Short mmCIF file of C-alpha atoms and ligand atoms in Angstrom, two decimals:
data_model
loop_
_atom_site.label_atom_id
_atom_site.label_comp_id
_atom_site.label_asym_id
_atom_site.label_seq_id
_atom_site.Cartn_x
_atom_site.Cartn_y
_atom_site.Cartn_z
CA MET A 155 7.30 8.42 32.39
CA GLU A 156 6.12 4.98 33.46
CA LEU A 157 3.04 3.81 31.57
CA SER A 158 0.04 2.90 33.72
CA TYR A 159 -3.67 2.45 33.17
CA GLN A 160 -6.64 4.46 34.30
CA SER A 161 -10.35 4.18 33.81
CA THR A 162 -11.71 6.33 30.99
CA ARG A 163 -14.33 7.46 33.54
CA GLY A 164 -11.84 8.55 36.16
CA LYS A 165 -12.57 6.51 39.29
CA GLU A 166 -9.57 4.20 39.01
CA ALA A 167 -5.98 5.24 38.33
CA ASN A 168 -2.44 3.88 38.52
CA VAL A 169 -3.58 0.38 37.63
CA THR A 170 -0.86 -1.95 36.33
CA ALA A 171 -1.27 -3.75 33.02
CA SER A 172 -1.76 -7.12 34.71
CA GLN A 173 -4.40 -5.68 37.05
CA ALA A 174 -6.21 -4.08 34.11
CA ILE A 175 -6.23 -7.42 32.28
CA LEU A 176 -7.60 -9.21 35.34
CA LYS A 177 -10.39 -6.67 35.85
CA GLY A 178 -11.38 -6.28 32.20
CA LEU A 179 -13.78 -3.41 32.83
CA ALA A 180 -13.15 -0.71 35.46
CA ALA A 181 -15.49 -0.59 38.46
CA ASP A 182 -16.97 2.72 37.29
CA GLY A 183 -17.98 1.19 33.95
CA GLY A 184 -15.02 2.78 32.13
CA LEU A 185 -12.32 1.08 30.08
CA PHE A 186 -8.68 0.90 31.09
CA MET A 187 -6.41 3.03 28.96
CA PRO A 188 -2.91 4.45 29.23
CA CYS A 189 -2.82 8.20 28.83
CA PHE A 190 0.07 8.19 26.40
CA ILE A 191 0.84 5.74 23.64
CA PRO A 192 4.37 4.32 23.81
CA ARG A 193 6.63 4.72 20.76
CA LEU A 194 8.26 1.68 19.19
CA ASP A 195 11.90 1.54 20.25
CA LYS A 196 13.07 -0.14 17.04
CA THR A 197 12.87 1.22 13.50
CA MET A 198 10.38 -0.23 11.01
CA LYS A 199 13.37 -1.50 9.07
CA GLU A 200 14.62 -3.44 12.11
CA LEU A 201 11.11 -4.71 12.85
CA SER A 202 10.63 -5.85 9.25
CA THR A 203 13.08 -8.72 9.76
CA LEU A 204 11.24 -10.17 12.76
CA THR A 205 8.88 -13.14 13.00
CA TYR A 206 5.31 -12.64 14.18
CA GLN A 207 6.25 -13.79 17.68
CA GLU A 208 9.25 -11.47 17.84
CA THR A 209 7.16 -8.56 16.61
CA ALA A 210 4.55 -9.38 19.22
CA TYR A 211 7.17 -9.10 21.95
CA GLU A 212 8.46 -5.73 20.69
CA VAL A 213 4.95 -4.27 20.67
CA MET A 214 3.47 -5.87 23.75
CA LYS A 215 6.42 -5.22 26.08
CA LEU A 216 5.73 -1.49 25.73
CA PHE A 217 2.11 -1.78 26.89
CA LEU A 218 2.33 -4.72 29.31
CA ASN A 219 5.22 -3.27 31.24
CA ASP A 220 4.78 -5.20 34.48
CA TYR A 221 5.21 -8.55 32.71
CA THR A 222 8.79 -9.83 32.73
CA GLU A 223 10.46 -10.68 29.44
CA GLU A 224 10.22 -14.37 30.31
CA GLU A 225 6.52 -14.16 31.21
CA LEU A 226 5.60 -12.26 28.08
CA LYS A 227 7.60 -14.45 25.73
CA GLY A 228 6.07 -17.49 27.41
CA CYS A 229 2.57 -16.15 26.72
CA ILE A 230 3.43 -15.28 23.12
CA ASN A 231 4.95 -18.65 22.34
CA SER A 232 2.02 -20.54 23.87
CA ALA A 233 -0.44 -18.49 21.82
CA TYR A 234 1.06 -18.18 18.35
CA ASP A 235 2.00 -21.78 17.67
CA SER A 236 0.64 -24.67 15.61
CA LYS A 237 -2.92 -23.65 16.49
CA PHE A 238 -2.43 -21.40 13.49
CA ASP A 239 -2.35 -23.12 10.12
CA THR A 240 0.51 -20.97 8.81
CA GLU A 241 3.86 -20.07 10.35
CA GLU A 242 3.37 -16.49 9.23
CA ILE A 243 0.37 -16.35 11.62
CA ALA A 244 -1.06 -13.33 9.74
CA PRO A 245 -0.13 -13.56 6.04
CA LEU A 246 -0.66 -10.73 3.56
CA ALA A 247 -2.31 -11.57 0.23
CA LYS A 248 -2.11 -9.11 -2.63
CA ALA A 249 -5.23 -9.03 -4.78
CA ASP A 250 -6.48 -6.41 -7.18
CA GLY A 251 -3.96 -3.83 -5.99
CA ALA A 252 -4.82 -4.07 -2.28
CA TYR A 253 -3.21 -6.09 0.51
CA TYR A 254 -5.48 -8.39 2.45
CA LEU A 255 -4.13 -9.04 5.93
CA GLU A 256 -5.52 -12.51 6.67
CA LEU A 257 -6.33 -12.60 10.36
CA TYR A 258 -8.24 -15.89 10.20
CA HIS A 259 -5.62 -18.60 10.37
CA GLY A 260 -6.25 -19.48 14.04
CA SER A 261 -8.39 -22.22 15.54
CA THR A 262 -11.79 -20.58 14.98
CA ILE A 263 -10.99 -19.09 11.54
CA ALA A 264 -11.78 -15.48 12.48
CA PHE A 265 -9.67 -12.59 13.68
CA LYS A 266 -10.73 -12.86 17.32
CA ASP A 267 -8.19 -15.70 17.58
CA MET A 268 -5.39 -13.17 17.17
CA ALA A 269 -6.08 -11.83 20.66
CA LEU A 270 -8.03 -14.64 22.30
CA SER A 271 -5.32 -17.20 21.83
CA ILE A 272 -3.04 -15.12 24.06
CA LEU A 273 -5.50 -13.57 26.55
CA PRO A 274 -5.87 -16.73 28.71
CA HIS A 275 -2.09 -16.86 29.11
CA LEU A 276 -1.86 -13.15 29.92
CA MET A 277 -4.64 -13.63 32.43
CA THR A 278 -3.28 -16.65 34.26
CA VAL A 279 0.11 -14.93 34.57
CA ALA A 280 -1.69 -11.80 35.83
CA ALA A 281 -3.54 -13.87 38.44
CA LYS A 282 -0.24 -15.28 39.73
CA LYS A 283 1.42 -11.87 39.77
CA ASN A 284 -1.44 -10.39 41.79
CA GLN A 285 -1.84 -13.32 44.22
CA VAL A 286 -5.41 -14.01 43.11
CA LYS A 287 -6.85 -17.01 44.94
CA ASN A 288 -10.33 -16.97 43.40
CA LYS A 289 -11.28 -18.81 40.29
CA ILE A 290 -11.59 -16.36 37.41
CA VAL A 291 -14.92 -16.40 35.61
CA ILE A 292 -14.69 -15.03 32.11
CA LEU A 293 -18.05 -13.53 31.20
CA THR A 294 -18.56 -12.56 27.59
CA ALA A 295 -21.24 -11.41 25.20
CA THR A 296 -20.60 -12.32 21.61
CA SER A 297 -21.91 -11.34 18.21
CA GLY A 298 -20.63 -14.72 17.05
CA ASP A 299 -16.88 -14.91 16.75
CA THR A 300 -15.64 -13.81 20.17
CA GLY A 301 -17.63 -16.50 21.93
CA LYS A 302 -16.07 -19.44 20.19
CA ALA A 303 -12.61 -17.93 20.17
CA ALA A 304 -12.84 -17.22 23.90
CA MET A 305 -14.10 -20.72 24.68
CA ALA A 306 -11.36 -22.26 22.55
CA GLY A 307 -8.76 -20.08 24.27
CA PHE A 308 -9.91 -20.73 27.82
CA ALA A 309 -11.08 -24.37 27.51
CA ASP A 310 -9.54 -26.36 30.36
CA VAL A 311 -7.24 -23.50 31.37
CA GLU A 312 -6.75 -24.11 35.08
CA GLY A 313 -8.31 -21.63 37.49
CA THR A 314 -10.82 -20.31 34.96
CA GLU A 315 -14.46 -20.76 33.95
CA ILE A 316 -15.73 -19.29 30.70
CA ILE A 317 -19.37 -18.23 30.18
CA VAL A 318 -20.61 -16.94 26.82
CA PHE A 319 -23.93 -15.32 25.87
CA TYR A 320 -24.89 -15.04 22.21
CA PRO A 321 -28.04 -13.76 20.47
CA LYS A 322 -30.15 -16.80 19.56
CA ASN A 323 -30.98 -15.66 16.02
CA GLY A 324 -28.07 -13.30 15.47
CA VAL A 325 -25.18 -15.61 14.55
CA SER A 326 -24.42 -17.82 11.56
CA ARG A 327 -25.11 -21.57 11.67
CA VAL A 328 -21.38 -22.32 11.66
CA GLN A 329 -20.78 -19.83 14.46
CA GLU A 330 -23.53 -21.41 16.55
CA LEU A 331 -22.32 -24.95 15.88
CA GLN A 332 -18.79 -23.96 16.79
CA MET A 333 -20.00 -22.71 20.16
CA VAL A 334 -22.44 -25.46 21.12
CA THR A 335 -19.95 -28.20 20.30
CA GLN A 336 -17.12 -26.67 22.36
CA LYS A 337 -15.38 -29.16 24.64
CA GLY A 338 -13.89 -28.38 28.05
CA THR A 339 -15.37 -28.88 31.52
CA ASN A 340 -15.08 -25.15 32.27
CA THR A 341 -16.92 -23.92 29.16
CA HIS A 342 -20.54 -22.70 29.28
CA VAL A 343 -22.70 -21.05 26.66
CA ALA A 344 -26.26 -19.71 26.58
CA ALA A 345 -28.35 -18.40 23.71
CA ILE A 346 -30.27 -15.31 24.79
CA HIS A 347 -33.64 -14.24 23.42
CA GLY A 348 -32.45 -10.85 22.20
CA ASN A 349 -29.85 -9.23 19.98
CA PHE A 350 -26.13 -8.65 20.53
CA ASP A 351 -26.62 -5.26 22.17
CA ASP A 352 -29.01 -6.90 24.67
CA ALA A 353 -26.36 -9.51 25.44
CA GLN A 354 -23.62 -6.92 25.81
CA THR A 355 -25.75 -4.60 27.95
CA GLY A 356 -26.72 -7.55 30.16
CA VAL A 357 -23.09 -8.55 30.64
CA LYS A 358 -22.09 -4.96 31.45
CA LYS A 359 -24.87 -4.81 34.04
CA ILE A 360 -23.58 -7.96 35.70
CA PHE A 361 -20.09 -6.46 35.82
CA GLY A 362 -21.46 -3.35 37.50
CA ASP A 363 -23.47 -5.31 40.11
CA LYS A 364 -21.56 -5.10 43.42
CA GLU A 365 -23.99 -7.31 45.30
CA PHE A 366 -23.60 -10.05 42.72
CA ALA A 367 -19.82 -9.72 42.88
CA ALA A 368 -19.99 -10.24 46.65
CA GLN A 369 -22.13 -13.35 46.19
CA LEU A 370 -19.59 -14.74 43.74
CA GLU A 371 -16.68 -13.85 46.01
CA LYS A 372 -18.26 -15.96 48.78
CA LYS A 373 -18.21 -18.92 46.42
CA GLY A 374 -14.58 -18.26 45.49
CA TYR A 375 -15.16 -16.66 42.09
CA GLN A 376 -14.35 -13.32 40.52
CA LEU A 377 -15.47 -11.99 37.18
CA SER A 378 -13.31 -10.89 34.31
CA SER A 379 -13.99 -10.05 30.71
CA ALA A 380 -12.65 -11.45 27.47
CA ASN A 381 -14.60 -8.91 25.42
CA SER A 382 -12.71 -6.51 23.25
CA ILE A 383 -12.96 -3.93 26.03
CA ASN A 384 -10.20 -5.86 27.85
CA ILE A 385 -6.86 -4.18 27.27
CA GLY A 386 -5.42 -7.70 26.96
CA ARG A 387 -7.46 -8.04 23.77
CA LEU A 388 -6.56 -4.67 22.34
CA VAL A 389 -2.78 -4.80 22.77
CA PRO A 390 -2.21 -8.10 20.89
CA GLN A 391 -4.19 -6.64 17.99
CA VAL A 392 -1.73 -3.79 17.55
CA VAL A 393 0.92 -6.37 16.67
CA TYR A 394 -0.38 -7.41 13.26
CA TYR A 395 -0.44 -3.86 11.93
CA VAL A 396 3.22 -3.46 12.83
CA TYR A 397 3.91 -6.88 11.32
CA ALA A 398 1.99 -6.10 8.12
CA TYR A 399 3.96 -2.90 7.57
CA GLY A 400 7.17 -4.84 8.13
CA LYS A 401 6.11 -7.48 5.60
CA LEU A 402 5.31 -4.83 2.98
CA LEU A 403 8.71 -3.28 3.62
CA SER A 404 10.75 -6.50 3.57
CA GLY A 405 8.81 -7.69 0.52
CA GLY A 406 9.75 -4.55 -1.40
CA GLU A 407 6.11 -3.49 -1.81
CA ILE A 408 6.76 -0.13 -0.14
CA SER A 409 9.79 2.03 0.57
CA ASP A 410 10.99 2.77 4.10
CA GLY A 411 8.78 5.44 5.63
CA GLU A 412 6.13 5.21 2.89
CA ARG A 413 2.71 5.82 4.34
CA ILE A 414 -0.07 3.28 3.96
CA ASN A 415 -3.81 3.34 4.60
CA VAL A 416 -5.64 0.71 6.59
CA ALA A 417 -9.26 -0.37 6.02
CA VAL A 418 -11.06 -2.30 8.75
CA PRO A 419 -14.51 -3.93 8.88
CA THR A 420 -15.70 -2.49 12.15
CA GLY A 421 -18.12 -3.53 14.87
CA ASN A 422 -17.02 -2.85 18.42
CA PHE A 423 -14.19 -0.57 17.21
CA GLY A 424 -11.43 -2.76 18.70
CA ASN A 425 -9.63 -3.78 15.53
CA ILE A 426 -9.47 -0.31 14.02
CA LEU A 427 -8.50 1.24 17.35
CA ALA A 428 -5.55 -1.17 17.38
CA ALA A 429 -4.54 0.19 13.96
CA TYR A 430 -4.78 3.70 15.36
CA LEU A 431 -2.53 2.71 18.28
CA ALA A 432 -0.04 1.21 15.81
CA LYS A 433 0.00 4.58 14.06
CA GLN A 434 0.58 6.41 17.36
CA MET A 435 3.44 4.00 18.12
CA GLY A 436 5.16 5.13 14.94
CA VAL A 437 3.94 2.89 12.10
CA PRO A 438 3.60 5.13 8.99
CA ILE A 439 -0.17 4.87 8.63
CA GLU A 440 -2.09 7.72 7.02
CA LYS A 441 -5.84 7.10 6.91
CA LEU A 442 -7.88 4.67 8.98
CA ILE A 443 -10.84 3.65 6.86
CA CYS A 444 -13.61 2.58 9.22
CA ALA A 445 -16.05 0.37 7.32
CA SER A 446 -19.57 -0.34 8.60
CA ASN A 447 -22.45 -2.38 7.23
CA GLU A 448 -26.00 -1.01 7.25
CA ASN A 449 -25.71 -0.48 11.00
CA LYS A 450 -23.75 2.65 10.13
CA VAL A 451 -23.62 4.43 13.50
CA LEU A 452 -19.89 4.99 13.14
CA TYR A 453 -20.16 6.35 9.60
CA ASP A 454 -22.72 8.88 10.82
CA PHE A 455 -20.51 9.70 13.79
CA PHE A 456 -17.40 10.46 11.74
CA GLN A 457 -19.58 12.44 9.36
CA SER A 458 -21.44 14.59 11.88
CA GLY A 459 -19.73 14.32 15.27
CA THR A 460 -22.95 12.93 16.74
CA TYR A 461 -23.08 9.35 17.94
CA ASP A 462 -26.69 8.22 17.84
CA ARG A 463 -27.75 4.69 18.61
CA ASN A 464 -31.46 5.53 18.35
CA ARG A 465 -32.24 3.58 15.21
CA ASP A 466 -33.36 0.16 14.13
CA PHE A 467 -30.95 -2.70 14.58
CA ILE A 468 -30.44 -4.39 11.21
CA LEU A 469 -29.48 -8.05 10.82
CA THR A 470 -27.00 -8.32 7.93
CA SER A 471 -24.79 -10.95 6.30
CA SER A 472 -21.87 -9.53 8.32
CA PRO A 473 -23.30 -10.32 11.76
CA SER A 474 -20.09 -9.65 13.69
CA MET A 475 -20.52 -6.00 12.69
CA ASP A 476 -24.20 -5.76 13.63
CA ILE A 477 -23.60 -3.45 16.56
CA LEU A 478 -25.08 -0.13 17.60
CA ILE A 479 -22.85 0.56 20.59
CA SER A 480 -19.20 0.31 19.64
CA SER A 481 -17.67 -0.01 23.09
CA ASN A 482 -14.05 0.65 22.17
CA LEU A 483 -14.91 4.03 20.66
CA GLU A 484 -14.92 5.25 24.26
CA ARG A 485 -11.13 4.90 24.29
CA LEU A 486 -10.79 7.20 21.28
CA ILE A 487 -13.26 9.66 22.82
CA TYR A 488 -11.18 9.66 26.00
CA LEU A 489 -7.96 10.31 24.11
CA SER A 490 -9.67 13.05 22.11
CA THR A 491 -10.53 14.93 25.31
CA GLY A 492 -6.85 14.91 26.29
CA CYS A 493 -7.66 12.13 28.79
CA ASP A 494 -10.31 14.21 30.54
CA ALA A 495 -12.20 11.41 32.29
CA GLU A 496 -14.88 13.75 33.55
CA GLU A 497 -15.72 14.98 30.07
CA ASN A 498 -15.72 11.43 28.72
CA ALA A 499 -17.88 10.15 31.59
CA ALA A 500 -20.44 12.90 30.91
CA LEU A 501 -20.71 11.86 27.25
CA MET A 502 -21.08 8.19 28.17
CA LYS A 503 -23.78 9.09 30.69
CA GLU A 504 -25.60 10.93 27.91
CA LEU A 505 -25.23 7.87 25.69
CA SER A 506 -26.74 5.57 28.27
CA GLU A 507 -29.57 7.99 29.15
CA THR A 508 -30.52 9.38 25.75
CA GLY A 509 -28.78 7.07 23.29
CA SER A 510 -26.66 9.82 21.78
CA TYR A 511 -23.96 12.44 22.33
CA THR A 512 -22.10 15.02 20.28
CA VAL A 513 -18.36 15.68 20.46
CA THR A 514 -16.81 19.15 20.34
CA PRO A 515 -15.22 20.48 17.13
CA ALA A 516 -11.76 20.03 18.72
CA MET A 517 -12.50 16.37 19.46
CA LYS A 518 -13.79 15.86 15.95
CA LYS A 519 -10.60 17.40 14.58
CA PHE A 520 -8.56 15.01 16.74
CA MET A 521 -10.22 12.11 14.87
CA GLU A 522 -9.68 13.42 11.36
CA ASP A 523 -7.49 10.43 10.35
CA PHE A 524 -10.59 8.25 10.51
CA ILE A 525 -12.65 8.01 7.33
CA GLY A 526 -16.09 6.49 7.87
CA GLY A 527 -17.86 4.54 5.15
CA PHE A 528 -20.54 1.90 4.82
CA ALA A 529 -21.74 -0.71 2.36
CA GLY A 530 -25.15 -2.33 1.93
CA GLU A 531 -25.84 -5.97 1.14
CA ALA A 532 -25.97 -5.68 -2.65
CA GLU A 533 -22.72 -3.72 -2.83
CA ASN A 534 -21.01 -6.18 -0.52
CA GLN A 535 -22.09 -9.12 -2.71
CA ARG A 536 -20.93 -7.33 -5.84
CA THR A 537 -17.52 -6.65 -4.31
CA ILE A 538 -17.01 -10.29 -3.27
CA LYS A 539 -18.05 -11.59 -6.68
CA ASP A 540 -16.03 -9.01 -8.64
CA LEU A 541 -12.87 -9.70 -6.72
CA PHE A 542 -13.30 -13.45 -7.09
CA ASP A 543 -14.16 -13.31 -10.80
CA ARG A 544 -11.19 -11.13 -11.60
CA THR A 545 -8.51 -12.63 -9.33
CA GLY A 546 -9.74 -15.95 -7.89
CA TYR A 547 -9.28 -14.49 -4.40
CA LEU A 548 -12.22 -15.12 -2.09
CA ILE A 549 -13.15 -12.97 0.92
CA ASP A 550 -15.88 -13.27 3.52
CA THR A 551 -18.80 -10.89 4.01
CA HIS A 552 -17.09 -8.77 6.69
CA THR A 553 -13.98 -8.28 4.63
CA GLY A 554 -16.33 -7.56 1.72
CA VAL A 555 -17.71 -4.56 3.58
CA ALA A 556 -14.18 -3.20 4.12
CA SER A 557 -13.23 -3.87 0.52
CA SER A 558 -16.38 -2.09 -0.71
CA VAL A 559 -15.70 0.95 1.44
CA TYR A 560 -12.05 0.99 0.38
CA HIS A 561 -13.13 1.11 -3.28
CA GLN A 562 -15.64 3.87 -2.56
CA TYR A 563 -12.99 5.91 -0.77
CA LYS A 564 -10.43 5.39 -3.51
CA GLU A 565 -12.88 6.46 -6.17
CA GLN A 566 -14.06 9.56 -4.33
CA SER A 567 -10.70 10.76 -3.01
CA LYS A 568 -8.41 9.64 -5.86
CA ASP A 569 -6.06 8.65 -3.03
CA GLU A 570 -3.68 6.02 -4.47
CA THR A 571 -1.96 5.25 -1.14
CA LYS A 572 -1.28 1.52 -0.76
CA THR A 573 -3.86 -0.01 1.49
CA VAL A 574 -3.97 -2.92 3.89
CA ILE A 575 -7.47 -4.35 4.30
CA ALA A 576 -8.04 -6.32 7.49
CA SER A 577 -9.49 -9.66 6.40
CA THR A 578 -11.33 -10.81 9.47
CA ALA A 579 -12.85 -14.19 8.68
CA SER A 580 -12.43 -17.19 6.45
CA PRO A 581 -15.08 -17.23 3.71
CA TYR A 582 -16.09 -20.66 5.06
CA LYS A 583 -17.26 -19.13 8.30
CA PHE A 584 -20.05 -17.40 6.37
CA SER A 585 -20.44 -19.89 3.53
CA GLY A 586 -24.13 -19.30 2.86
CA SER A 587 -23.72 -15.57 2.29
CA VAL A 588 -20.47 -15.95 0.36
CA LEU A 589 -21.97 -18.57 -1.95
CA GLU A 590 -25.00 -16.33 -2.43
CA ALA A 591 -22.67 -13.51 -3.49
CA LEU A 592 -20.99 -15.79 -6.05
CA GLU A 593 -24.13 -17.44 -7.43
CA GLY A 594 -26.61 -14.58 -7.13
CA GLU A 595 -29.18 -16.52 -5.15
CA LYS A 596 -29.63 -17.90 -1.69
CA SER A 597 -29.23 -21.64 -1.36
CA ALA A 598 -31.80 -23.47 0.73
CA GLU A 599 -29.44 -26.37 1.25
CA ASP A 600 -28.00 -27.63 4.50
CA GLU A 601 -24.98 -25.66 5.79
CA PHE A 602 -22.48 -28.40 5.06
CA LYS A 603 -23.79 -28.95 1.53
CA ILE A 604 -23.24 -25.24 1.01
CA ILE A 605 -19.71 -25.52 2.35
CA ASP A 606 -18.95 -28.35 -0.07
CA ARG A 607 -20.42 -26.38 -2.97
CA LEU A 608 -18.42 -23.31 -2.04
CA SER A 609 -15.32 -25.47 -2.09
CA ASN A 610 -16.23 -26.82 -5.53
CA VAL A 611 -17.00 -23.40 -6.92
CA SER A 612 -13.97 -21.63 -5.46
CA GLY A 613 -11.39 -24.40 -5.45
CA ILE A 614 -10.29 -23.28 -1.99
CA PHE A 615 -9.71 -25.99 0.59
CA ILE A 616 -12.06 -26.32 3.56
CA PRO A 617 -10.30 -25.42 6.83
CA GLN A 618 -9.89 -28.06 9.52
CA ALA A 619 -11.98 -26.00 11.96
CA VAL A 620 -15.01 -26.44 9.68
CA GLU A 621 -14.41 -30.14 9.07
CA GLU A 622 -14.37 -30.73 12.82
CA ILE A 623 -17.86 -29.39 13.51
CA ARG A 624 -19.45 -31.55 10.81
CA THR A 625 -19.70 -34.46 13.19
CA ALA A 626 -19.05 -32.98 16.64
CA PRO A 627 -21.81 -33.63 19.22
CA VAL A 628 -23.84 -30.70 20.63
CA LEU A 629 -22.73 -30.24 24.25
CA HIS A 630 -24.51 -27.00 25.19
CA GLN A 631 -28.25 -26.30 24.97
CA THR A 632 -29.02 -23.54 27.46
CA GLU A 633 -31.26 -20.65 26.39
CA CYS A 634 -32.30 -17.70 28.54
CA ASP A 635 -34.21 -14.41 28.56
CA VAL A 636 -32.39 -11.09 28.76
CA ASP A 637 -33.70 -10.63 32.32
CA ASN A 638 -32.38 -13.99 33.43
CA MET A 639 -28.70 -13.72 32.68
CA LYS A 640 -27.57 -13.41 36.31
CA GLU A 641 -29.45 -16.54 37.32
CA THR A 642 -28.00 -18.34 34.33
CA VAL A 643 -24.47 -17.43 35.43
CA MET A 644 -25.16 -18.74 38.93
CA GLY A 645 -26.63 -21.91 37.47
CA PHE A 646 -23.48 -22.57 35.46
CA LEU A 647 -21.27 -22.09 38.50
CA ALA A 648 -23.40 -24.20 40.85
C1 PLP B 294 -15.46 -9.05 15.61
C2 PLP B 294 -15.41 -9.01 14.14
C3 PLP B 294 -15.39 -7.79 13.44
C4 PLP B 294 -15.46 -6.45 14.14
O1 PLP B 294 -14.28 -6.15 14.86
P1 PLP B 294 -14.30 -5.05 16.00
O2 PLP B 294 -12.95 -5.12 16.63
O3 PLP B 294 -15.40 -5.43 16.95
O4 PLP B 294 -14.56 -3.74 15.36
C5 PLP B 294 -15.30 -7.84 12.08
N1 PLP B 294 -15.27 -9.01 11.40
C6 PLP B 294 -15.31 -10.19 12.04
C7 PLP B 294 -15.30 -11.45 11.23
C8 PLP B 294 -15.37 -10.24 13.43
O5 PLP B 294 -15.41 -11.42 14.05
#
């Protein structure tokens, strides 16, 4: 059977991979998803000898089946190159018995680079394949990391404009500086007076606005999304789970066929869904440990079967996980209904109208490989400090949440299965919080003083991406209200 994409809400079907990447979100508000997950056509043993780029091809060719071999390899080689500060692209570090999969060696030192360094290439090829004449406007809401990674990926890519909305007081100082200093004549960023969910809801509304789309069309523009709802974000993320298993195998850390667990610091549910897809493709993964911070909607969901966003939004030291609506969960819900778009659409309608929904016992059973957990601020700090004190290995606050939840799970379940923990950001991206974890108190110093102190204390070199923003001029200063996002978009394109 030929793999194709349909909307999780049923109004669009038989969409090719390249069309799905161009559209981002389906017209009915659903997400594009294939109804079956392709199986890897090489053994893990064969895959374990491949480079990151070769692994990427073996995984992505199965999902992006209307790209030619030449097109796909071209995209892969343009993405995973010297922008990354290690040839391994995603190295595995063993510390304290667990394996930290470092997904932060790209240009913005967080895991969004893994997908956003290739998405612009996938998209420009898709535009050519589908004879698109319009300029593509990438519209994105960010909780901090996506925005910069998307701007860096799309900066000066011909035929594209990139517009990013971020919550004014919801990102770290380094994240904000990274965004407002971004170069490129086609890059635009606005701080909104609201939180991440406001930004994401506003962007979704714009995508659903047919009148606005017609206005843009007249000016020669069409919208697309670089958010993690784009299938072109999700598919490249599957790659590093396949690669990590291969590295464990070739490094003699596991035997062929040995099952591993994966722990992921989760926000929008994209990264952990990619791990789930890797499992469905045939990677021997047992449990998927879904780690949340105090915004523990997903923990409650896996516990009770009820998703309930009606609660206070909490700002934490892991801001990229401060999310109450995890968009990519919809893909798992859809799969759990046996791809019943009607049933999924009804639940999503309930979510948007009442803020909650409950899945059936059969759907809950379908998701039993997922283990939900959460960690508060004090526990997160303790985990970061403990790990550093005992091993000299330093992790950021998001990875700290995953590491905390992994330890909780291990203690409670006595499960000794080897575990890969997705390490999603360099500790320097969240220096203030990481230093606070190490020293036990918050520093009132300037961000760059903190960075220098963190380097002194940890002995770990400061990444180039941080050095660059020390002196870079601020190029973007737009702010806007939640109700003014459409006008802001038009202003940028005028
Ligand atoms: C985006 C992000 C996450 C959350 O990933 P999702 O795919 O949205 O679940 C976790 N950590 C960091 C550092 C991130 O940037």
